[in-house]
PDB file of C-alpha atoms in Angstrom:
ATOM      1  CA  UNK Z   1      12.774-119.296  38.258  1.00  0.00           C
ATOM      2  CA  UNK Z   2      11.671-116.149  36.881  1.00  0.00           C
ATOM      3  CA  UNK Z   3       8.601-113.499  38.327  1.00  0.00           C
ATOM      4  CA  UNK Z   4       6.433-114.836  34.954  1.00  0.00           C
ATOM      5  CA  UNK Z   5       4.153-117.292  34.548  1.00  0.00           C
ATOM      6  CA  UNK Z   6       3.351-120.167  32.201  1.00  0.00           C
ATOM      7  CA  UNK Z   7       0.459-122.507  31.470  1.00  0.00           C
ATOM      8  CA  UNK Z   8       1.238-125.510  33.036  1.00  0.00           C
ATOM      9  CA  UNK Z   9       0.680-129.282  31.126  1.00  0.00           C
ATOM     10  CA  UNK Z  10      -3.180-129.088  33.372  1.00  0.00           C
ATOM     11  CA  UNK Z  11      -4.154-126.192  31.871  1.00  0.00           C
ATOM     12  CA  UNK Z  12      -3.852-123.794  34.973  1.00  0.00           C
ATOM     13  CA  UNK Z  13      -1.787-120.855  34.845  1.00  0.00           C
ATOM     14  CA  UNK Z  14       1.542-120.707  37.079  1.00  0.00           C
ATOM     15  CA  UNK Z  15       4.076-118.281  38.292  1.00  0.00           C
ATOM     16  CA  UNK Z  16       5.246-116.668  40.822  1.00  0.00           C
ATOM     17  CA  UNK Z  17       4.048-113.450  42.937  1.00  0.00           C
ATOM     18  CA  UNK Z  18       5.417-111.739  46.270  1.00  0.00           C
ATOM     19  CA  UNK Z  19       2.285-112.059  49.302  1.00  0.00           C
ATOM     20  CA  UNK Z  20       1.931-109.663  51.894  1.00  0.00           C
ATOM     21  CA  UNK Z  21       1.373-111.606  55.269  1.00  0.00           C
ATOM     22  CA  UNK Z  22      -2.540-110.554  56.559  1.00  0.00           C
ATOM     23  CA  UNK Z  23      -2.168-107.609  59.722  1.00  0.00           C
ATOM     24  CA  UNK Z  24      -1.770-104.127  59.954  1.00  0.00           C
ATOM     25  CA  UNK Z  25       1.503-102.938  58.139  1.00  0.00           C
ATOM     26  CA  UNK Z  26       3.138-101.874  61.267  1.00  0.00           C
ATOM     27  CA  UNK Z  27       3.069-105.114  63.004  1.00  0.00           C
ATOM     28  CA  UNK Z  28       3.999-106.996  59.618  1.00  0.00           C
ATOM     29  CA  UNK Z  29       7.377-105.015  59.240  1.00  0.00           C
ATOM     30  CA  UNK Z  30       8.288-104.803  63.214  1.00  0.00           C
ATOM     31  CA  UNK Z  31       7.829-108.880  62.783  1.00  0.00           C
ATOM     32  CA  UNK Z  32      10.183-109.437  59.882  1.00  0.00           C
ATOM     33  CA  UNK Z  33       7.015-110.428  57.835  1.00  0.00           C
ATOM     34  CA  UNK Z  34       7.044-108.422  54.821  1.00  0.00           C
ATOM     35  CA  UNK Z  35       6.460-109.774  51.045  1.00  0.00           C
ATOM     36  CA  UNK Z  36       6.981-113.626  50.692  1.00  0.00           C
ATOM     37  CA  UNK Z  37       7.796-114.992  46.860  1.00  0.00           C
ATOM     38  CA  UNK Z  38       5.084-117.217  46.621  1.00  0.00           C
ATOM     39  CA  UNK Z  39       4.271-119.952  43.785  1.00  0.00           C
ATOM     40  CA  UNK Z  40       0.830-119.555  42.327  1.00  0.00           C
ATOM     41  CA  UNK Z  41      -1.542-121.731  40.593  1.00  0.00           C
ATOM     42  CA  UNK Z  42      -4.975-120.690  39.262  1.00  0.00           C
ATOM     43  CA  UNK Z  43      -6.442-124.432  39.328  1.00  0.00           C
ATOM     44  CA  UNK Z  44      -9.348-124.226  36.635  1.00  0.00           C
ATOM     45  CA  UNK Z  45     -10.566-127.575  38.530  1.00  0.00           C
ATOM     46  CA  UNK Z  46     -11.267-126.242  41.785  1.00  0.00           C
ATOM     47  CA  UNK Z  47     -11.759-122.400  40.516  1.00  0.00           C
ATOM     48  CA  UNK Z  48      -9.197-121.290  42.871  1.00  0.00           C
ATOM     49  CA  UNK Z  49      -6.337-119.344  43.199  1.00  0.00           C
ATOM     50  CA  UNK Z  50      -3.999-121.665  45.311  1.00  0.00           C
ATOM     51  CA  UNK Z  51      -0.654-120.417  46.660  1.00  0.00           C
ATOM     52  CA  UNK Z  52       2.519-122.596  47.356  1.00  0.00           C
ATOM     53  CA  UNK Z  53       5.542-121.629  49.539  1.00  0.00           C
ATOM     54  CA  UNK Z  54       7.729-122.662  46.258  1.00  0.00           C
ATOM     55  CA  UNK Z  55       7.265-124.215  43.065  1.00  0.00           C
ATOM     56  CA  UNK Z  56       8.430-127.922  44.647  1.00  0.00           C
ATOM     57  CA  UNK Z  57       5.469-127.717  47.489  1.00  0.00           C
ATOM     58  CA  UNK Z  58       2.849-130.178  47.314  1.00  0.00           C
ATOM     59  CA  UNK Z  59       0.447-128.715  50.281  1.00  0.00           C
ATOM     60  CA  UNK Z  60      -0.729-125.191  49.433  1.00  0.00           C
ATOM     61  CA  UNK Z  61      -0.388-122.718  52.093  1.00  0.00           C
ATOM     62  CA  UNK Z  62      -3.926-121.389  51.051  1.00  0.00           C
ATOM     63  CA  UNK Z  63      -6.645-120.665  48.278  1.00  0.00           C
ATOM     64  CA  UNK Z  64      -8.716-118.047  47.651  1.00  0.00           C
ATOM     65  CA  UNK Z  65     -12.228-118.727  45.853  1.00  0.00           C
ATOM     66  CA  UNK Z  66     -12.578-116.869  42.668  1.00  0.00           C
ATOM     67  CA  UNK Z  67     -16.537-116.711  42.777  1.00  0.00           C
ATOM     68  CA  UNK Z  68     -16.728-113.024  45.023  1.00  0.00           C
ATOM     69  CA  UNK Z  69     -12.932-112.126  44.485  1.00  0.00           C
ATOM     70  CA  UNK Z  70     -12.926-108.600  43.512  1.00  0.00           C
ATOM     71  CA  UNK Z  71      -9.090-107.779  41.272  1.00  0.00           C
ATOM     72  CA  UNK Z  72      -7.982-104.745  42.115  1.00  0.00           C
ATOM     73  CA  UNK Z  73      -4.548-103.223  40.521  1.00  0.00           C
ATOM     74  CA  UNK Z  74      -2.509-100.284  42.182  1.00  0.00           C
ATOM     75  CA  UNK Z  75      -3.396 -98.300  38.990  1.00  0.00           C
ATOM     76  CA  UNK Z  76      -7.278 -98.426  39.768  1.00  0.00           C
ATOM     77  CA  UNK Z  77      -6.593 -96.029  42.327  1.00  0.00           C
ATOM     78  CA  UNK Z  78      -4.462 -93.588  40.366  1.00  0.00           C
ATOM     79  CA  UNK Z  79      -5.022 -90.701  38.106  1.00  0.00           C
ATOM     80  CA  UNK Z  80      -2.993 -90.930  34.819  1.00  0.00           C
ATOM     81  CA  UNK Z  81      -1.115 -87.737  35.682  1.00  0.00           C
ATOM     82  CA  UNK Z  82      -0.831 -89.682  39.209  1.00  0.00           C
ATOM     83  CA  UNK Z  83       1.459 -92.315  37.470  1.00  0.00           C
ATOM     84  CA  UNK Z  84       4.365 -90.011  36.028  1.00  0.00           C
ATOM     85  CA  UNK Z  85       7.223 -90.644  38.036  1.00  0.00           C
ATOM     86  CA  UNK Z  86       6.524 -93.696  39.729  1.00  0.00           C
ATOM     87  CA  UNK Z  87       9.035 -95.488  37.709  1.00  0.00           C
ATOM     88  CA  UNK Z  88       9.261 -97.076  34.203  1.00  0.00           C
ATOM     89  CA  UNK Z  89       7.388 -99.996  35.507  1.00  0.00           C
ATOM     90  CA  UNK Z  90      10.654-102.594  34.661  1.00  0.00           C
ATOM     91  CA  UNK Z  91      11.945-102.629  37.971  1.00  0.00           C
ATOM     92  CA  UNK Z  92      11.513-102.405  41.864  1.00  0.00           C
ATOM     93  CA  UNK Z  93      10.762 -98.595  42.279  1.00  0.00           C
ATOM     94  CA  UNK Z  94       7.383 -99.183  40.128  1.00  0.00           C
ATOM     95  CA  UNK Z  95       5.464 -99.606  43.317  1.00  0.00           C
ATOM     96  CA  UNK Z  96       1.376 -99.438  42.980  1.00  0.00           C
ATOM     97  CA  UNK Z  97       1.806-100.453  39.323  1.00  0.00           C
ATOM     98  CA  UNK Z  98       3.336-104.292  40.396  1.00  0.00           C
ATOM     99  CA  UNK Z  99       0.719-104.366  43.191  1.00  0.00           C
ATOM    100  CA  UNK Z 100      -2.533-106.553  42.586  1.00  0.00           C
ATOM    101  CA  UNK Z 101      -5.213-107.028  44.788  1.00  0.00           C
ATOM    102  CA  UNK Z 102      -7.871-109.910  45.271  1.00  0.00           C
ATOM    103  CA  UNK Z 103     -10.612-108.957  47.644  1.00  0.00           C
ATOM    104  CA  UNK Z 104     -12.896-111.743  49.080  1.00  0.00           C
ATOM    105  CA  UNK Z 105     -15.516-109.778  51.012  1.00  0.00           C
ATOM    106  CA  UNK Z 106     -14.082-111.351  53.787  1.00  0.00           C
ATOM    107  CA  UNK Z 107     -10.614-110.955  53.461  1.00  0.00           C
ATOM    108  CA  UNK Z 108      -7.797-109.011  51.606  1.00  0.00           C
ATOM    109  CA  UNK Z 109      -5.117-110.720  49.880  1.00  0.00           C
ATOM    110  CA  UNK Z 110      -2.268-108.444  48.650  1.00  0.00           C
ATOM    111  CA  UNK Z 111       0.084-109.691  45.521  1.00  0.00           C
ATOM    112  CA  UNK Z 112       2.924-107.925  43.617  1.00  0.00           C
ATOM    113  CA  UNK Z 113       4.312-108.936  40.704  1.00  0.00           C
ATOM    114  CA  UNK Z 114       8.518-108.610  39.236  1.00  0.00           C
ATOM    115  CA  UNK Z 115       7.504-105.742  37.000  1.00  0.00           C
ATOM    116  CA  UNK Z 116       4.646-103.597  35.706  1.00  0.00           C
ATOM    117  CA  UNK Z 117       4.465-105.785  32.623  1.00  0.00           C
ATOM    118  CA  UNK Z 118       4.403-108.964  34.520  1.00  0.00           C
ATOM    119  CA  UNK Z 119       1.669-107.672  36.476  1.00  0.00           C
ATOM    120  CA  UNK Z 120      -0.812-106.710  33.464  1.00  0.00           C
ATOM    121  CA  UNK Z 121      -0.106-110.108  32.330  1.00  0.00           C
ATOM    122  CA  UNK Z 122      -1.065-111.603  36.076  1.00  0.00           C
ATOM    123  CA  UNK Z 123      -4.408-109.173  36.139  1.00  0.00           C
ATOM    124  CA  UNK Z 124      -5.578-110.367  32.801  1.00  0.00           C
ATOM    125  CA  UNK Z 125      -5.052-114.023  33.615  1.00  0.00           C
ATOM    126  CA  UNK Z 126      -6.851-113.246  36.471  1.00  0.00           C
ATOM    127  CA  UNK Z 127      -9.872-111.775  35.096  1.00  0.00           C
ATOM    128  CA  UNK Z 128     -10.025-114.559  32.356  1.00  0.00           C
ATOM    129  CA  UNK Z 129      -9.847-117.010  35.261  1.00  0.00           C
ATOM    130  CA  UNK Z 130     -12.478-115.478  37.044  1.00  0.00           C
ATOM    131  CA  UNK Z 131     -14.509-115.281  33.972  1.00  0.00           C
ATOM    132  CA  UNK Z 132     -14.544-119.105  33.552  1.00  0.00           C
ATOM    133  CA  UNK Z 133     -14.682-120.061  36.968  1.00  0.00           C
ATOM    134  CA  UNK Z 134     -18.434-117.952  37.285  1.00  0.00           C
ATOM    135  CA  UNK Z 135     -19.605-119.707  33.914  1.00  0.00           C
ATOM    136  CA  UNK Z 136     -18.755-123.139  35.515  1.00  0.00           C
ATOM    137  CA  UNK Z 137     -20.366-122.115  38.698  1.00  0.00           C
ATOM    138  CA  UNK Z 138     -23.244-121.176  36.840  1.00  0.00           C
ATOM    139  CA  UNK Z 139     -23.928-124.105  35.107  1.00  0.00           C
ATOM    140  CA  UNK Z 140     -22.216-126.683  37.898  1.00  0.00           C
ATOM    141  CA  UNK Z 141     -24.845-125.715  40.697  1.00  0.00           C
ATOM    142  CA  UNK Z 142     -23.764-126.730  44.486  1.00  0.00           C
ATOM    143  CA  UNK Z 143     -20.452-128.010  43.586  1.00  0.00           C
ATOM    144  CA  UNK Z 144     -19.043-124.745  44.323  1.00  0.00           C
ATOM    145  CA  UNK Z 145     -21.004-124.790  48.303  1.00  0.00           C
ATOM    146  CA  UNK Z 146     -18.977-127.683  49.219  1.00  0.00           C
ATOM    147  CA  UNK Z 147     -15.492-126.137  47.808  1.00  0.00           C
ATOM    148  CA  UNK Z 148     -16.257-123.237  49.651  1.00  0.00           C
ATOM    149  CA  UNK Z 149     -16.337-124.656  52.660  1.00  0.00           C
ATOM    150  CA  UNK Z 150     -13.578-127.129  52.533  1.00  0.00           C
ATOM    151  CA  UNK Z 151     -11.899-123.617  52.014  1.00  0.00           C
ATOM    152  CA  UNK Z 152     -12.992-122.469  55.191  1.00  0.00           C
ATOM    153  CA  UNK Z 153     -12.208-125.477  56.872  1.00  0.00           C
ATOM    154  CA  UNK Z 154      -8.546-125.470  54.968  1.00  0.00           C
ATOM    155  CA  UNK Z 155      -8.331-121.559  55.626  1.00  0.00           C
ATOM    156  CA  UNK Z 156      -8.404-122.557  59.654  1.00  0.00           C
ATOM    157  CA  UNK Z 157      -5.881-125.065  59.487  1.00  0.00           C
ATOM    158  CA  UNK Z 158      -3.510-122.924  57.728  1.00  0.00           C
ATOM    159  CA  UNK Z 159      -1.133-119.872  58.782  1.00  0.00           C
ATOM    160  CA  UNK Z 160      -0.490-117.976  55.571  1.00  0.00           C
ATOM    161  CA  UNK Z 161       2.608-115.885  54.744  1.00  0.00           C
TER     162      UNK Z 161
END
């Protein structure tokens, strides 16, 4: 079980990322609830990102609709000179350059990946997922109404970590 991902037999792209629990930071940490490894799947059939408590979970803990997602990386933020000394981007003490973002408009999920590396590869599977899922949108009509709001009625059922 390694921090990478793979394209599964269905086409979708899996792996593995750490999830920061939703909450202020303070109230996270106090609570024991810091980063969770999480299994991910970027399901080109729904156009979502789901999210799994482990690779051998069948109900996804949540989903987050790729259609207004904003990807945001720790480096978006940073100067280049910014990024000297933040680590060699292999291990743990890379910080902001594992971290990925995926803003919702409504709601901010926070990823990281096992490495700097493994997190360019995450971002640009991202992107490209994103990409597709707005063409099929685009051409599919109201399908994508009713997913969104069997998210939002999945979204209430569901505690996330």
């Amino acid at each position: 079980e390694s921090g990478g991902a793979a394209r599964s037999r269905s086409g979708s792209y899996t792996g593995f990322l750490e999830k920061l629990p939703e909450g202020k930071f303070g109230a996270r940490k106090r609570m024991g609830l810091g980063w969770k490894r999480r299994f991910i799947c970027l399901n080109s059939s729904t156009g979502c990102m789901e999210y799994y408590k482990d690779d051998k979970a069948t109900k996804a803990q949540g989903l987050i609709d790729f259609n207004y997602a904003t990807i945001r990386t720790g480096l978006a933020n940073e100067e280049p000179s910014e990024r000297k000394g933040k680590g060699n981007g292999k291990g743990k003490g890379s910080g902001s350059l594992r971290l990925i973002e995926i803003d919702t408009g409504a709601r901010l999920f926070q990823f990281r990946a096992e490495s700097a590396a493994s997190a360019r590869t995450w971002v640009e599977e991202l992107v490209a997922f994103q990409q597709r899922v707005k063409v099929s949108d685009a051409s599919s009509g109201g399908d994508q109404t009713i997913m969104r709001q069997q998210q939002e009625s999945w979204t209430n059922d569901v505690i996330s970590m």
